[in-house]
Amino acid sequence: MVTDAGFDERESEIARYRILAQEVTDPLAARLLHHIVIDLEADLVRDRAARPGKADG
């Protein structure tokens, strides 16, 4: 089970990847980082939805 701190850490990780994607000069690297962000966000949404007893917000 993921704790609130775990969700916060994952949100920070996503933010770091977003920054990297904006700063990188290689188009392929930027695209790959963009896809990593999409996957991480989808995982985060899925895990939050599966969390018992907690509402989003």
Backbone atoms as SQL, in Angstrom:
CREATE TABLE atoms (id INTEGER PRIMARY KEY, chain TEXT, resi INTEGER, resn TEXT, atom TEXT, x REAL, y REAL, z REAL);
INSERT INTO atoms VALUES
  (1, 'A', 1, 'MET', 'N', 0.847, -1.186, 0.000),
  (2, 'A', 1, 'MET', 'CA', 0.000, 0.000, 0.000),
  (3, 'A', 1, 'MET', 'C', 0.885, 1.239, 0.000),
  (4, 'A', 2, 'VAL', 'N', 0.504, 2.224, -0.780),
  (5, 'A', 2, 'VAL', 'CA', 1.272, 3.454, -0.895),
  (6, 'A', 2, 'VAL', 'C', 0.752, 4.466, 0.121),
  (7, 'A', 3, 'THR', 'N', 1.671, 5.096, 0.835),
  (8, 'A', 3, 'THR', 'CA', 1.300, 6.110, 1.829),
  (9, 'A', 3, 'THR', 'C', 1.211, 7.477, 1.164),
  (10, 'A', 4, 'ASP', 'N', 0.723, 8.458, 1.924),
  (11, 'A', 4, 'ASP', 'CA', 0.683, 9.829, 1.410),
  (12, 'A', 4, 'ASP', 'C', 2.080, 10.296, 1.027),
  (13, 'A', 5, 'ALA', 'N', 3.066, 9.949, 1.833),
  (14, 'A', 5, 'ALA', 'CA', 4.449, 10.323, 1.525),
  (15, 'A', 5, 'ALA', 'C', 4.904, 9.658, 0.231),
  (16, 'A', 6, 'GLY', 'N', 4.460, 8.444, -0.006),
  (17, 'A', 6, 'GLY', 'CA', 4.797, 7.744, -1.244),
  (18, 'A', 6, 'GLY', 'C', 4.207, 8.439, -2.458),
  (19, 'A', 7, 'PHE', 'N', 2.965, 8.897, -2.341),
  (20, 'A', 7, 'PHE', 'CA', 2.346, 9.639, -3.430),
  (21, 'A', 7, 'PHE', 'C', 3.080, 10.962, -3.658),
  (22, 'A', 8, 'ASP', 'N', 3.455, 11.628, -2.587),
  (23, 'A', 8, 'ASP', 'CA', 4.189, 12.896, -2.711),
  (24, 'A', 8, 'ASP', 'C', 5.522, 12.687, -3.418),
  (25, 'A', 9, 'GLU', 'N', 6.224, 11.612, -3.069),
  (26, 'A', 9, 'GLU', 'CA', 7.505, 11.314, -3.697),
  (27, 'A', 9, 'GLU', 'C', 7.333, 11.020, -5.182),
  (28, 'A', 10, 'ARG', 'N', 6.284, 10.294, -5.513),
  (29, 'A', 10, 'ARG', 'CA', 6.039, 9.981, -6.928),
  (30, 'A', 10, 'ARG', 'C', 5.666, 11.234, -7.708),
  (31, 'A', 11, 'GLU', 'N', 4.917, 12.153, -7.093),
  (32, 'A', 11, 'GLU', 'CA', 4.610, 13.417, -7.758),
  (33, 'A', 11, 'GLU', 'C', 5.878, 14.242, -7.988),
  (34, 'A', 12, 'SER', 'N', 6.792, 14.205, -7.034),
  (35, 'A', 12, 'SER', 'CA', 8.072, 14.895, -7.185),
  (36, 'A', 12, 'SER', 'C', 8.889, 14.277, -8.314),
  (37, 'A', 13, 'GLU', 'N', 8.854, 12.958, -8.400),
  (38, 'A', 13, 'GLU', 'CA', 9.569, 12.265, -9.471),
  (39, 'A', 13, 'GLU', 'C', 9.019, 12.669, -10.836),
  (40, 'A', 14, 'ILE', 'N', 7.695, 12.734, -10.939),
  (41, 'A', 14, 'ILE', 'CA', 7.064, 13.154, -12.192),
  (42, 'A', 14, 'ILE', 'C', 7.489, 14.584, -12.542),
  (43, 'A', 15, 'ALA', 'N', 7.511, 15.451, -11.565),
  (44, 'A', 15, 'ALA', 'CA', 7.929, 16.841, -11.808),
  (45, 'A', 15, 'ALA', 'C', 9.372, 16.903, -12.303),
  (46, 'A', 16, 'ARG', 'N', 10.251, 16.092, -11.731),
  (47, 'A', 16, 'ARG', 'CA', 11.650, 16.060, -12.177),
  (48, 'A', 16, 'ARG', 'C', 11.744, 15.610, -13.628),
  (49, 'A', 17, 'TYR', 'N', 10.991, 14.579, -14.003),
  (50, 'A', 17, 'TYR', 'CA', 11.005, 14.112, -15.389),
  (51, 'A', 17, 'TYR', 'C', 10.438, 15.167, -16.336),
  (52, 'A', 18, 'ARG', 'N', 9.414, 15.897, -15.902),
  (53, 'A', 18, 'ARG', 'CA', 8.871, 16.977, -16.741),
  (54, 'A', 18, 'ARG', 'C', 9.928, 18.038, -17.013),
  (55, 'A', 19, 'ILE', 'N', 10.665, 18.404, -15.983),
  (56, 'A', 19, 'ILE', 'CA', 11.728, 19.406, -16.143),
  (57, 'A', 19, 'ILE', 'C', 12.797, 18.890, -17.089),
  (58, 'A', 20, 'LEU', 'N', 13.211, 17.644, -16.900),
  (59, 'A', 20, 'LEU', 'CA', 14.211, 17.057, -17.795),
  (60, 'A', 20, 'LEU', 'C', 13.734, 17.080, -19.244),
  (61, 'A', 21, 'ALA', 'N', 12.480, 16.736, -19.460),
  (62, 'A', 21, 'ALA', 'CA', 11.925, 16.708, -20.812),
  (63, 'A', 21, 'ALA', 'C', 11.953, 18.096, -21.455),
  (64, 'A', 22, 'GLN', 'N', 11.793, 19.137, -20.663),
  (65, 'A', 22, 'GLN', 'CA', 11.823, 20.502, -21.188),
  (66, 'A', 22, 'GLN', 'C', 13.247, 20.973, -21.463),
  (67, 'A', 23, 'GLU', 'N', 14.207, 20.484, -20.672),
  (68, 'A', 23, 'GLU', 'CA', 15.577, 20.968, -20.774),
  (69, 'A', 23, 'GLU', 'C', 16.436, 20.205, -21.777),
  (70, 'A', 24, 'VAL', 'N', 16.065, 18.969, -22.067),
  (71, 'A', 24, 'VAL', 'CA', 16.892, 18.145, -22.942),
  (72, 'A', 24, 'VAL', 'C', 16.851, 18.689, -24.376),
  (73, 'A', 25, 'THR', 'N', 17.976, 18.579, -25.077),
  (74, 'A', 25, 'THR', 'CA', 18.051, 19.111, -26.443),
  (75, 'A', 25, 'THR', 'C', 17.861, 18.038, -27.506),
  (76, 'A', 26, 'ASP', 'N', 17.979, 16.797, -27.141),
  (77, 'A', 26, 'ASP', 'CA', 17.814, 15.693, -28.088),
  (78, 'A', 26, 'ASP', 'C', 16.323, 15.387, -28.235),
  (79, 'A', 27, 'PRO', 'N', 15.785, 15.482, -29.452),
  (80, 'A', 27, 'PRO', 'CA', 14.344, 15.242, -29.642),
  (81, 'A', 27, 'PRO', 'C', 13.897, 13.838, -29.223),
  (82, 'A', 28, 'LEU', 'N', 14.717, 12.834, -29.476),
  (83, 'A', 28, 'LEU', 'CA', 14.354, 11.482, -29.077),
  (84, 'A', 28, 'LEU', 'C', 14.292, 11.366, -27.553),
  (85, 'A', 29, 'ALA', 'N', 15.277, 11.931, -26.873),
  (86, 'A', 29, 'ALA', 'CA', 15.292, 11.903, -25.411),
  (87, 'A', 29, 'ALA', 'C', 14.070, 12.640, -24.854),
  (88, 'A', 30, 'ALA', 'N', 13.725, 13.754, -25.449),
  (89, 'A', 30, 'ALA', 'CA', 12.565, 14.516, -24.991),
  (90, 'A', 30, 'ALA', 'C', 11.290, 13.695, -25.142),
  (91, 'A', 31, 'ARG', 'N', 11.166, 12.994, -26.264),
  (92, 'A', 31, 'ARG', 'CA', 9.973, 12.175, -26.509),
  (93, 'A', 31, 'ARG', 'C', 9.910, 11.014, -25.512),
  (94, 'A', 32, 'LEU', 'N', 11.053, 10.372, -25.273),
  (95, 'A', 32, 'LEU', 'CA', 11.084, 9.270, -24.319),
  (96, 'A', 32, 'LEU', 'C', 10.725, 9.741, -22.911),
  (97, 'A', 33, 'LEU', 'N', 11.267, 10.882, -22.507),
  (98, 'A', 33, 'LEU', 'CA', 10.939, 11.423, -21.191),
  (99, 'A', 33, 'LEU', 'C', 9.458, 11.770, -21.096),
  (100, 'A', 34, 'HIS', 'N', 8.910, 12.290, -22.182),
  (101, 'A', 34, 'HIS', 'CA', 7.479, 12.610, -22.206),
  (102, 'A', 34, 'HIS', 'C', 6.648, 11.340, -21.975),
  (103, 'A', 35, 'HIS', 'N', 7.036, 10.250, -22.612),
  (104, 'A', 35, 'HIS', 'CA', 6.309, 8.990, -22.438),
  (105, 'A', 35, 'HIS', 'C', 6.487, 8.432, -21.024),
  (106, 'A', 36, 'ILE', 'N', 7.648, 8.635, -20.450),
  (107, 'A', 36, 'ILE', 'CA', 7.862, 8.216, -19.059),
  (108, 'A', 36, 'ILE', 'C', 6.913, 8.968, -18.142),
  (109, 'A', 37, 'VAL', 'N', 6.772, 10.279, -18.363),
  (110, 'A', 37, 'VAL', 'CA', 5.865, 11.097, -17.556),
  (111, 'A', 37, 'VAL', 'C', 4.432, 10.588, -17.697),
  (112, 'A', 38, 'ILE', 'N', 4.020, 10.302, -18.917),
  (113, 'A', 38, 'ILE', 'CA', 2.658, 9.804, -19.145),
  (114, 'A', 38, 'ILE', 'C', 2.439, 8.492, -18.390),
  (115, 'A', 39, 'ASP', 'N', 3.399, 7.580, -18.473),
  (116, 'A', 39, 'ASP', 'CA', 3.274, 6.297, -17.770),
  (117, 'A', 39, 'ASP', 'C', 3.233, 6.476, -16.257),
  (118, 'A', 40, 'LEU', 'N', 4.104, 7.330, -15.723),
  (119, 'A', 40, 'LEU', 'CA', 4.136, 7.555, -14.281),
  (120, 'A', 40, 'LEU', 'C', 2.838, 8.187, -13.789),
  (121, 'A', 41, 'GLU', 'N', 2.303, 9.136, -14.563),
  (122, 'A', 41, 'GLU', 'CA', 1.040, 9.769, -14.182),
  (123, 'A', 41, 'GLU', 'C', -0.101, 8.753, -14.193),
  (124, 'A', 42, 'ALA', 'N', -0.125, 7.890, -15.205),
  (125, 'A', 42, 'ALA', 'CA', -1.175, 6.870, -15.284),
  (126, 'A', 42, 'ALA', 'C', -1.079, 5.916, -14.094),
  (127, 'A', 43, 'ASP', 'N', 0.132, 5.523, -13.740),
  (128, 'A', 43, 'ASP', 'CA', 0.321, 4.648, -12.579),
  (129, 'A', 43, 'ASP', 'C', -0.155, 5.322, -11.296),
  (130, 'A', 44, 'LEU', 'N', 0.154, 6.598, -11.158),
  (131, 'A', 44, 'LEU', 'CA', -0.244, 7.337, -9.966),
  (132, 'A', 44, 'LEU', 'C', -1.769, 7.421, -9.853),
  (133, 'A', 45, 'VAL', 'N', -2.421, 7.729, -10.955),
  (134, 'A', 45, 'VAL', 'CA', -3.887, 7.803, -10.962),
  (135, 'A', 45, 'VAL', 'C', -4.488, 6.441, -10.624),
  (136, 'A', 46, 'ARG', 'N', -3.950, 5.384, -11.219),
  (137, 'A', 46, 'ARG', 'CA', -4.443, 4.027, -10.951),
  (138, 'A', 46, 'ARG', 'C', -4.281, 3.668, -9.478),
  (139, 'A', 47, 'ASP', 'N', -3.112, 3.955, -8.922),
  (140, 'A', 47, 'ASP', 'CA', -2.854, 3.603, -7.523),
  (141, 'A', 47, 'ASP', 'C', -3.713, 4.420, -6.564),
  (142, 'A', 48, 'ARG', 'N', -3.942, 5.673, -6.897),
  (143, 'A', 48, 'ARG', 'CA', -4.824, 6.488, -6.048),
  (144, 'A', 48, 'ARG', 'C', -6.252, 5.968, -6.088),
  (145, 'A', 49, 'ALA', 'N', -6.697, 5.542, -7.264),
  (146, 'A', 49, 'ALA', 'CA', -8.056, 5.021, -7.393),
  (147, 'A', 49, 'ALA', 'C', -8.218, 3.708, -6.636),
  (148, 'A', 50, 'ALA', 'N', -7.148, 2.943, -6.566),
  (149, 'A', 50, 'ALA', 'CA', -7.209, 1.635, -5.901),
  (150, 'A', 50, 'ALA', 'C', -7.006, 1.734, -4.391),
  (151, 'A', 51, 'ARG', 'N', -6.665, 2.893, -3.916),
  (152, 'A', 51, 'ARG', 'CA', -6.390, 3.067, -2.488),
  (153, 'A', 51, 'ARG', 'C', -7.677, 2.973, -1.685),
  (154, 'A', 52, 'PRO', 'N', -7.729, 2.037, -0.778),
  (155, 'A', 52, 'PRO', 'CA', -8.976, 1.852, -0.010),
  (156, 'A', 52, 'PRO', 'C', -9.181, 2.945, 1.035),
  (157, 'A', 53, 'GLY', 'N', -10.408, 3.396, 1.143),
  (158, 'A', 53, 'GLY', 'CA', -10.795, 4.301, 2.214),
  (159, 'A', 53, 'GLY', 'C', -10.349, 5.741, 2.060),
  (160, 'A', 54, 'LYS', 'N', -9.765, 6.097, 0.943),
  (161, 'A', 54, 'LYS', 'CA', -9.331, 7.484, 0.763),
  (162, 'A', 54, 'LYS', 'C', -9.951, 8.026, -0.518),
  (163, 'A', 55, 'ALA', 'N', -10.453, 9.252, -0.427),
  (164, 'A', 55, 'ALA', 'CA', -10.983, 9.920, -1.614),
  (165, 'A', 55, 'ALA', 'C', -9.890, 10.803, -2.197),
  (166, 'A', 56, 'ASP', 'N', -9.928, 11.009, -3.510),
  (167, 'A', 56, 'ASP', 'CA', -8.973, 11.927, -4.136),
  (168, 'A', 56, 'ASP', 'C', -9.203, 13.327, -3.609),
  (169, 'A', 57, 'GLY', 'N', -8.126, 14.076, -3.590),
  (170, 'A', 57, 'GLY', 'CA', -8.326, 15.451, -3.182),
  (171, 'A', 57, 'GLY', 'C', -7.278, 15.892, -2.345);
